[in-house]
Coordinates of C-alpha atoms and ligand atoms in Angstrom, one line a residue:
M1430 CA 12.6 19.8 -7.0
P1431 CA 15.7 17.5 -7.0
V1432 CA 16.4 16.5 -10.5
N1433 CA 19.8 15.0 -9.8
G1434 CA 19.6 16.8 -6.4
P1435 CA 19.8 15.0 -3.0
V1436 CA 17.6 12.0 -2.2
P1437 CA 15.4 12.2 -0.2
W1438 CA 14.1 15.7 -0.3
K1439 CA 11.9 18.0 1.7
R1440 CA 8.2 17.3 1.4
A1441 CA 6.4 20.2 -0.4
D1442 CA 3.2 21.6 1.1
H1443 CA 1.1 20.2 -1.8
T1444 CA 2.6 16.8 -1.2
G1445 CA 1.2 16.4 2.3
A1446 CA -2.3 17.1 1.0
K1447 CA -1.8 14.9 -2.0
H1448 CA -0.7 12.0 0.2
D1449 CA -3.8 12.5 2.4
I1450 CA -6.0 12.1 -0.7
Y1451 CA -4.0 9.0 -1.9
R1452 CA -4.3 7.5 1.6
R1453 CA -8.0 8.1 1.9
Y1454 CA -8.7 6.8 -1.6
L1455 CA -6.5 3.7 -1.2
Q1456 CA -8.2 2.9 2.0
R1457 CA -11.4 2.6 0.0
W1458 CA -10.0 1.1 -3.2
F1459 CA -8.2 -1.9 -1.7
P1460 CA -11.2 -3.3 0.3
I1461 CA -13.7 -2.7 -2.5
L1462 CA -11.6 -4.8 -4.9
L1463 CA -9.9 -7.3 -2.6
G1464 CA -12.1 -7.7 0.4
G1465 CA -15.5 -9.3 0.8
S1466 CA -17.2 -12.0 -1.2
N1467 CA -17.1 -10.1 -4.5
A1468 CA -13.3 -9.7 -4.4
Y1469 CA -11.3 -10.0 -7.6
P1470 CA -8.7 -12.7 -7.7
S1471 CA -6.0 -10.0 -7.8
A1472 CA -5.5 -6.3 -8.2
T1473 CA -2.4 -4.3 -9.0
Y1474 CA -1.2 -0.9 -7.6
A1475 CA 1.4 0.6 -9.8
E1476 CA 3.5 3.7 -9.6
G1477 CA 5.5 5.0 -12.6
F1478 CA 7.3 7.7 -10.6
A1479 CA 7.6 6.1 -7.2
G1480 CA 10.2 8.3 -5.5
P1481 CA 12.4 7.2 -2.5
G1482 CA 9.6 6.1 -0.2
V1483 CA 10.5 8.8 2.4
Y1484 CA 11.0 12.5 2.8
L1485 CA 13.3 14.5 5.0
D1486 CA 11.6 14.5 8.4
D1487 CA 10.8 10.9 7.8
H1488 CA 7.3 11.5 6.2
P1489 CA 6.4 8.4 4.2
G1490 CA 6.4 8.5 0.5
S1491 CA 3.4 7.3 -1.6
P1492 CA 4.6 3.6 -2.0
V1493 CA 4.7 3.3 1.8
I1494 CA 1.3 4.9 2.1
A1495 CA -0.1 2.4 -0.4
V1496 CA 1.4 -0.7 1.4
Q1497 CA 0.1 0.6 4.7
A1498 CA -3.4 1.2 3.3
M1499 CA -3.5 -2.3 2.0
L1500 CA -2.4 -3.8 5.2
D1501 CA -4.8 -1.7 7.3
K1502 CA -7.8 -2.4 5.2
V1503 CA -7.4 -5.9 3.8
P1504 CA -5.2 -7.7 6.3
E1505 CA -6.7 -11.1 5.4
S1506 CA -8.0 -12.1 2.0
D1507 CA -7.4 -14.8 -0.6
A1508 CA -6.9 -12.3 -3.3
I1509 CA -3.4 -11.6 -4.6
V1510 CA -2.0 -8.1 -4.2
K1511 CA 0.6 -6.9 -6.8
M1512 CA 2.5 -3.7 -6.4
I1513 CA 5.0 -2.3 -8.9
F1514 CA 7.2 0.7 -8.2
V1515 CA 9.2 2.3 -11.1
D1516 CA 11.6 5.2 -10.8
D1517 CA 14.4 6.3 -13.2
D1518 CA 16.7 7.3 -10.3
Q1519 CA 18.6 4.3 -8.9
R1520 CA 19.0 6.1 -5.6
C1521 CA 15.2 6.3 -5.3
I1522 CA 14.8 2.6 -6.0
E1523 CA 17.5 1.7 -3.4
S1524 CA 16.0 4.0 -0.8
L1525 CA 12.5 2.7 -1.4
R1526 CA 13.7 -0.9 -1.1
H1527 CA 15.3 0.1 2.3
Q1528 CA 12.1 1.8 3.4
L1529 CA 9.8 -1.0 2.6
T1530 CA 12.0 -3.6 4.3
T1531 CA 12.6 -1.5 7.4
R1532 CA 9.0 -0.2 7.8
F1533 CA 7.4 -3.6 7.1
P1534 CA 9.9 -6.1 8.6
Q1535 CA 7.3 -8.8 9.0
R1536 CA 6.0 -9.5 5.5
P1537 CA 2.4 -9.7 6.4
R1538 CA 1.5 -11.9 3.5
T1539 CA 3.3 -14.7 1.8
P1540 CA 5.4 -13.6 -1.3
D1541 CA 2.9 -15.3 -3.5
A1542 CA -0.1 -13.4 -1.9
F1543 CA 1.8 -10.0 -2.0
R1544 CA 3.9 -9.7 -5.1
L1545 CA 6.2 -6.7 -5.1
K1546 CA 8.4 -5.4 -8.0
L1547 CA 10.8 -2.5 -7.8
A1548 CA 12.2 -1.5 -11.2
H1549 CA 14.8 1.0 -12.2
G1550 CA 13.9 2.8 -15.5
T1551 CA 11.7 5.4 -17.1
C1552 CA 8.0 5.1 -16.8
T1553 CA 7.7 5.0 -20.5
E1554 CA 10.1 2.1 -21.0
T1555 CA 9.6 0.2 -17.8
L1556 CA 6.0 0.4 -16.4
E1557 CA 4.2 -1.4 -19.1
P1558 CA 6.7 -4.3 -19.4
S1559 CA 6.5 -4.6 -15.6
L1560 CA 2.7 -4.9 -15.7
D1561 CA 3.1 -7.5 -18.4
A1562 CA 5.7 -9.5 -16.4
M1563 CA 3.4 -9.4 -13.3
H1564 CA 0.4 -10.6 -15.4
A1565 CA -1.5 -7.6 -14.1
W1566 CA -3.8 -7.2 -17.2
G1567 CA -7.3 -8.5 -17.1
Q1568 CA -7.6 -7.6 -13.4
P1569 CA -8.0 -4.2 -11.8
I1570 CA -5.0 -1.8 -11.9
L1571 CA -4.7 1.5 -10.2
A1572 CA -1.8 3.5 -11.7
V1573 CA -0.5 6.5 -9.8
L1574 CA 1.6 8.6 -12.2
D1575 CA 3.2 11.2 -10.0
S1576 CA 5.9 12.8 -12.2
W1577 CA 7.3 16.3 -11.5
G1578 CA 4.3 17.5 -13.5
N1579 CA 5.6 17.0 -17.0
V1580 CA 3.7 13.7 -17.4
P1581 CA 6.1 11.6 -19.5
V1582 CA 3.6 8.9 -20.0
T1583 CA 2.6 7.3 -23.3
F1584 CA -0.9 7.6 -24.7
D1585 CA -0.8 3.9 -25.5
L1586 CA -0.3 3.0 -21.8
L1587 CA -3.2 5.3 -20.8
A1588 CA -5.4 3.7 -23.5
R1589 CA -4.5 0.2 -22.4
L1590 CA -5.3 1.0 -18.8
A1591 CA -8.6 2.7 -19.7
H1592 CA -9.6 -0.5 -21.5
N1593 CA -8.5 -2.8 -18.8
Q1594 CA -11.0 -4.2 -16.3
S1595 CA -11.9 -1.7 -13.5
S1596 CA -8.7 0.3 -13.9
E1597 CA -8.0 3.8 -12.9
V1598 CA -5.3 6.5 -13.1
I1599 CA -4.3 9.3 -10.8
I1600 CA -2.0 11.7 -12.6
T1601 CA -0.1 14.8 -11.3
L1602 CA -0.1 17.6 -13.9
G1603 CA 2.0 20.7 -13.5
T1604 CA 1.1 23.3 -16.1
Q1605 CA 4.3 25.4 -15.5
P1606 CA 6.7 23.3 -17.5
F1607 CA 4.3 23.5 -20.5
I1608 CA 3.7 27.2 -20.1
R1609 CA 7.4 28.2 -19.6
F1610 CA 8.9 26.0 -22.3
V1611 CA 6.1 26.0 -25.0
S1612 CA 8.4 27.5 -27.6
T1613 CA 11.3 25.0 -27.1
M1614 CA 9.4 21.8 -26.3
G1615 CA 9.4 19.4 -29.1
Q1616 CA 7.3 16.4 -30.1
E1617 CA 7.7 14.8 -26.7
A1618 CA 5.4 17.5 -25.3
D1619 CA 2.7 16.8 -27.9
D1620 CA 3.1 13.1 -27.1
V1621 CA 1.9 13.9 -23.5
F1622 CA -1.4 15.0 -25.2
G1623 CA -1.6 11.9 -27.4
G1624 CA 0.3 13.6 -30.2
D1625 CA -2.2 16.5 -30.4
P1626 CA -0.5 20.0 -30.5
T1627 CA -3.7 21.9 -29.6
W1628 CA -2.2 22.6 -26.1
R1629 CA 0.3 25.0 -27.8
H1630 CA -2.6 27.5 -28.3
I1631 CA -1.5 28.9 -24.9
D1632 CA 0.9 31.0 -27.0
T1633 CA -2.0 33.2 -28.0
M1634 CA -3.5 33.5 -24.5
A1635 CA -2.9 36.5 -22.3
S1636 CA -3.7 35.4 -18.7
A1637 CA -1.9 32.6 -16.8
Q1638 CA -5.3 31.3 -15.6
A1639 CA -6.5 30.9 -19.2
K1640 CA -3.3 29.1 -20.1
R1641 CA -3.5 26.7 -17.1
Q1642 CA -7.1 26.0 -17.9
H1643 CA -6.4 25.3 -21.6
I1644 CA -3.6 22.8 -20.7
L1645 CA -5.9 21.1 -18.3
T1646 CA -8.7 20.9 -20.8
C1647 CA -6.4 19.4 -23.4
Y1648 CA -5.2 16.8 -20.9
R1649 CA -8.7 15.9 -19.9
Q1650 CA -9.4 15.4 -23.6
T1651 CA -6.4 13.1 -23.9
L1652 CA -7.7 10.9 -21.0
S1653 CA -11.1 10.9 -22.5
T1654 CA -9.8 9.9 -25.9
A1655 CA -7.8 7.2 -24.2
G1656 CA -11.1 5.8 -23.0
F1657 CA -11.7 7.0 -19.4
K1658 CA -15.4 7.8 -19.1
Y1659 CA -15.3 9.8 -15.9
L1660 CA -12.7 12.4 -15.1
L1661 CA -12.2 14.4 -11.9
D1662 CA -9.6 17.1 -11.8
F1663 CA -8.8 19.6 -9.1
E1664 CA -6.2 22.1 -8.3
L1665 CA -4.2 22.1 -5.1
V1666 CA -3.1 25.5 -4.1
D1667 CA -0.5 26.1 -1.4
T1668 CA -0.1 29.1 0.8
R1669 CA 2.3 30.8 -1.7
G1670 CA -0.4 30.4 -4.4
E1671 CA 1.5 27.7 -6.3
S1672 CA -0.7 25.1 -7.8
L1673 CA -0.7 21.7 -9.3
Y1674 CA -3.4 19.5 -10.7
L1675 CA -4.5 16.0 -9.8
V1676 CA -6.4 14.3 -12.6
F1677 CA -8.3 11.1 -11.9
G1678 CA -9.7 8.9 -14.6
T1679 CA -12.1 6.0 -14.1
N1680 CA -14.8 4.1 -15.8
H1681 CA -16.9 3.6 -12.7
R1682 CA -19.2 6.0 -11.1
R1683 CA -18.4 4.5 -7.7
G1684 CA -14.7 5.3 -8.2
L1685 CA -15.6 8.9 -8.9
E1686 CA -17.8 9.1 -5.8
K1687 CA -15.1 7.6 -3.6
M1688 CA -12.4 9.9 -5.0
K1689 CA -14.7 12.9 -4.3
D1690 CA -15.3 11.6 -0.8
S1691 CA -11.5 11.3 -0.3
L1692 CA -10.9 14.8 -1.6
W1693 CA -13.6 16.5 0.6
E1694 CA -12.3 14.7 3.7
V1695 CA -8.7 15.8 3.3
D1696 CA -7.1 17.2 6.4
R1697 CA -7.0 21.0 6.4
I1698 CA -3.8 21.0 8.5
Y1699 CA -1.8 21.0 5.3
G1700 CA -2.9 24.6 4.6
V1701 CA -3.5 23.7 1.0
G1702 CA -6.7 24.9 -0.6
F1703 CA -8.5 23.3 -3.5
R1704 CA -10.1 24.9 -6.5
D1705 CA -12.5 23.8 -9.2
P1706 CA -10.5 24.5 -12.3
R1707 CA -13.8 25.4 -14.1
D1708 CA -14.6 28.3 -11.7
E1709 CA -14.1 31.5 -13.7
Q1710 CA -13.2 33.4 -10.5
A1711 CA -10.7 30.7 -9.3
E1712 CA -12.0 30.8 -5.7
T1713 CA -10.4 28.5 -3.2
L1714 CA -12.8 25.9 -1.8
F1715 CA -11.4 24.9 1.6
E1716 CA -10.0 28.0 3.2
L1717 CA -12.8 28.3 5.7
T1718 CA -14.2 25.6 7.9
D1719 CA -17.3 25.4 5.7
P1720 CA -16.8 24.6 2.1
A1721 CA -17.1 27.6 -0.1
L1722 CA -20.2 27.0 -2.2
A1723 CA -20.0 30.2 -4.3
P1724 CA -18.0 28.5 -7.1
L1725 CA -20.6 25.8 -7.3
G1726 CA -23.3 28.4 -7.4
R1727 CA -21.7 30.0 -10.4
L1728 CA -21.3 26.7 -12.2
L1729 CA -25.0 25.9 -11.5
L1730 CA -26.1 29.3 -12.8
N1731 CA -24.1 28.7 -16.0
R1732 CA -25.8 25.3 -16.3
L1733 CA -29.2 26.8 -15.8
E1734 CA -28.5 29.4 -18.5
D1735 CA -28.3 26.6 -21.0
A1736 CA -31.4 24.9 -19.7
P1737 CA -34.9 25.4 -21.2
A1738 CA -37.1 28.1 -19.8
T1739 CA -38.8 25.6 -17.6
G1740 CA -35.4 25.0 -15.9
C1741 CA -34.2 21.6 -14.8
R1742 CA -34.7 19.1 -12.0
V1743 CA -32.5 19.3 -8.9
E1744 CA -31.6 15.6 -9.6
E1745 CA -30.1 16.6 -13.0
L1746 CA -28.0 19.3 -11.3
R1747 CA -26.8 16.7 -8.8
E1748 CA -25.7 14.5 -11.6
F1749 CA -24.0 17.5 -13.3
T1750 CA -22.2 18.3 -10.1
L1751 CA -21.0 14.7 -9.6
F1752 CA -19.6 14.4 -13.2
E1753 CA -18.6 17.9 -14.1
T1754 CA -17.3 19.6 -11.0
V1755 CA -15.2 18.8 -7.9
Y1756 CA -18.3 19.2 -5.7
R1757 CA -20.4 16.4 -4.3
P1758 CA -24.2 16.0 -5.1
Q1759 CA -24.8 16.6 -1.4
H1760 CA -23.7 20.2 -1.9
V1761 CA -26.3 21.0 -4.4
I1762 CA -29.5 21.7 -2.5
R1763 CA -27.6 23.9 0.0
T1764 CA -26.2 25.9 -2.8
L1765 CA -29.5 26.2 -4.6
N1766 CA -31.1 27.4 -1.4
Q1767 CA -28.5 30.2 -1.2
L1768 CA -29.1 31.1 -4.8
R1769 CA -32.8 31.2 -4.2
A1770 CA -32.4 33.4 -1.1
N1771 CA -30.3 35.8 -3.2
G1772 CA -33.1 36.0 -5.8
L1773 CA -31.0 34.4 -8.6
I1774 CA -33.1 31.3 -9.2
A1775 CA -36.8 30.4 -8.8
S1776 CA -38.9 27.4 -8.2
D1777 CA -42.6 26.8 -8.0
E1778 CA -42.2 24.7 -4.8
P1779 CA -41.7 26.1 -1.3
G1780 CA -38.9 23.6 -0.5
L1781 CA -36.3 22.1 -2.7
Y1782 CA -36.0 18.3 -3.1
R1783 CA -34.3 16.1 -5.7
R1784 CA -37.5 16.0 -7.8
S1785 CA -38.0 19.8 -7.7
R1786 CA -37.5 22.0 -10.7
V1787 CA -35.5 25.2 -10.6
R1788 CA -34.9 27.9 -13.2
L1789 CA -33.1 31.2 -13.5
A1790 CA -35.1 34.0 -11.9
S1791 CA -36.5 36.4 -14.5
Ligands
LIG460 C1 7.2 13.7 -7.5 S1 8.4 12.5 -7.3 C2 7.5 11.1 -6.8 C3 7.0 11.2 -5.4 C4 6.3 10.0 -4.9 N1 5.3 9.5 -5.8 C5 5.7 10.2 -3.6 O1 4.6 10.8 -3.6 O2 6.3 9.9 -2.5 C6 8.8 12.1 -9.0 C7 9.8 10.9 -9.1 O3 9.8 10.6 -10.5 C8 11.1 10.2 -10.8 N2 11.2 10.4 -12.3 C9 11.4 11.5 -13.0 N3 11.3 11.3 -14.3 C10 11.0 10.0 -14.5 C11 10.7 9.1 -15.6 N4 10.7 9.6 -16.8 N5 10.4 7.9 -15.3 C12 10.4 7.4 -14.1 N6 10.7 8.1 -13.0 C13 11.0 9.4 -13.2 C14 12.0 11.0 -10.0 O4 13.3 10.4 -9.8 C15 11.2 11.2 -8.7 O5 11.6 10.2 -7.8

């Protein structure tokens, strides 16, 4: 990773898959908020770690993907689109400016209908004042906070976003910096977790998986305390086994559903697998053509262990799956049928439907 290295740099395997998720989500987000008769007067897309807008081999960076998604999906609308791109490397800002002007030579909207701000500075010091200056608050904001994984983002900004109208965050979390430097990292690392040092308990944990999971749990707690009601996190694993987490925070069920749809449609050509961080066996989900449902099966069995002896309704398990796992509700009945065929769960009904009850087999 080029901290003070050359700009631009080679696109990592994870990044292609991550961009595919951004693209698919933005192609849904822009029209929901800015298209149609229920459109908001304005919405803001903001990046705190924008990068140079391009990679070696000319792959577009996330700001270019965002502009393209907006143009593709809401070419015409009375709503005002605002975009803010912050980076603390001046070379990235200059490159991004060049990319945006050369890739979009015809400004498709008037400068008033499409307000663009590129700002040189750290996310901590520059993003919030830029949102203020653009009068972004009070209307939806999607903040993409794609740092090198160390997440230098203030809790106050997260809390302000969480309490702002229809606003969401997508955050890249790399657990390695925290695991490697736990003994030397100071207060700034606790600040990532809203000032709470609980993440440092990784010191006492033996396995790398347990440490990763603990950091993720602490970060989820941070976003939840900041005010995000629904969280979706998932692990992207490349062919060398290296992983990073994307954590999505929203207050809208629909946002969660759309992000899951985007995740499950992601193109397999990137060779990147996904994992549900809560799966004890850390099984990759997308290596085969069909989604691996075994991890969901384990999660559903754990859930049924906590249920009363009469079990619970399939509909409850669908809700659990939507809110507490990376799977979609549509995966539930298929998984329950497999568990039942393996004699692990039982039901009094011959077929399983949303209203059916299921319980652990005795
Ligand atoms: C992972 S790259 C961003 C990639 C970009 N979002 C994309 O997907 O095309 C991280 C960027 O954050 C910038 N950066 C690192 N620390 C920063 C900070 N504290 N504030 C703002 N930018 C920072 C780096 O210069 C780099 O361009």
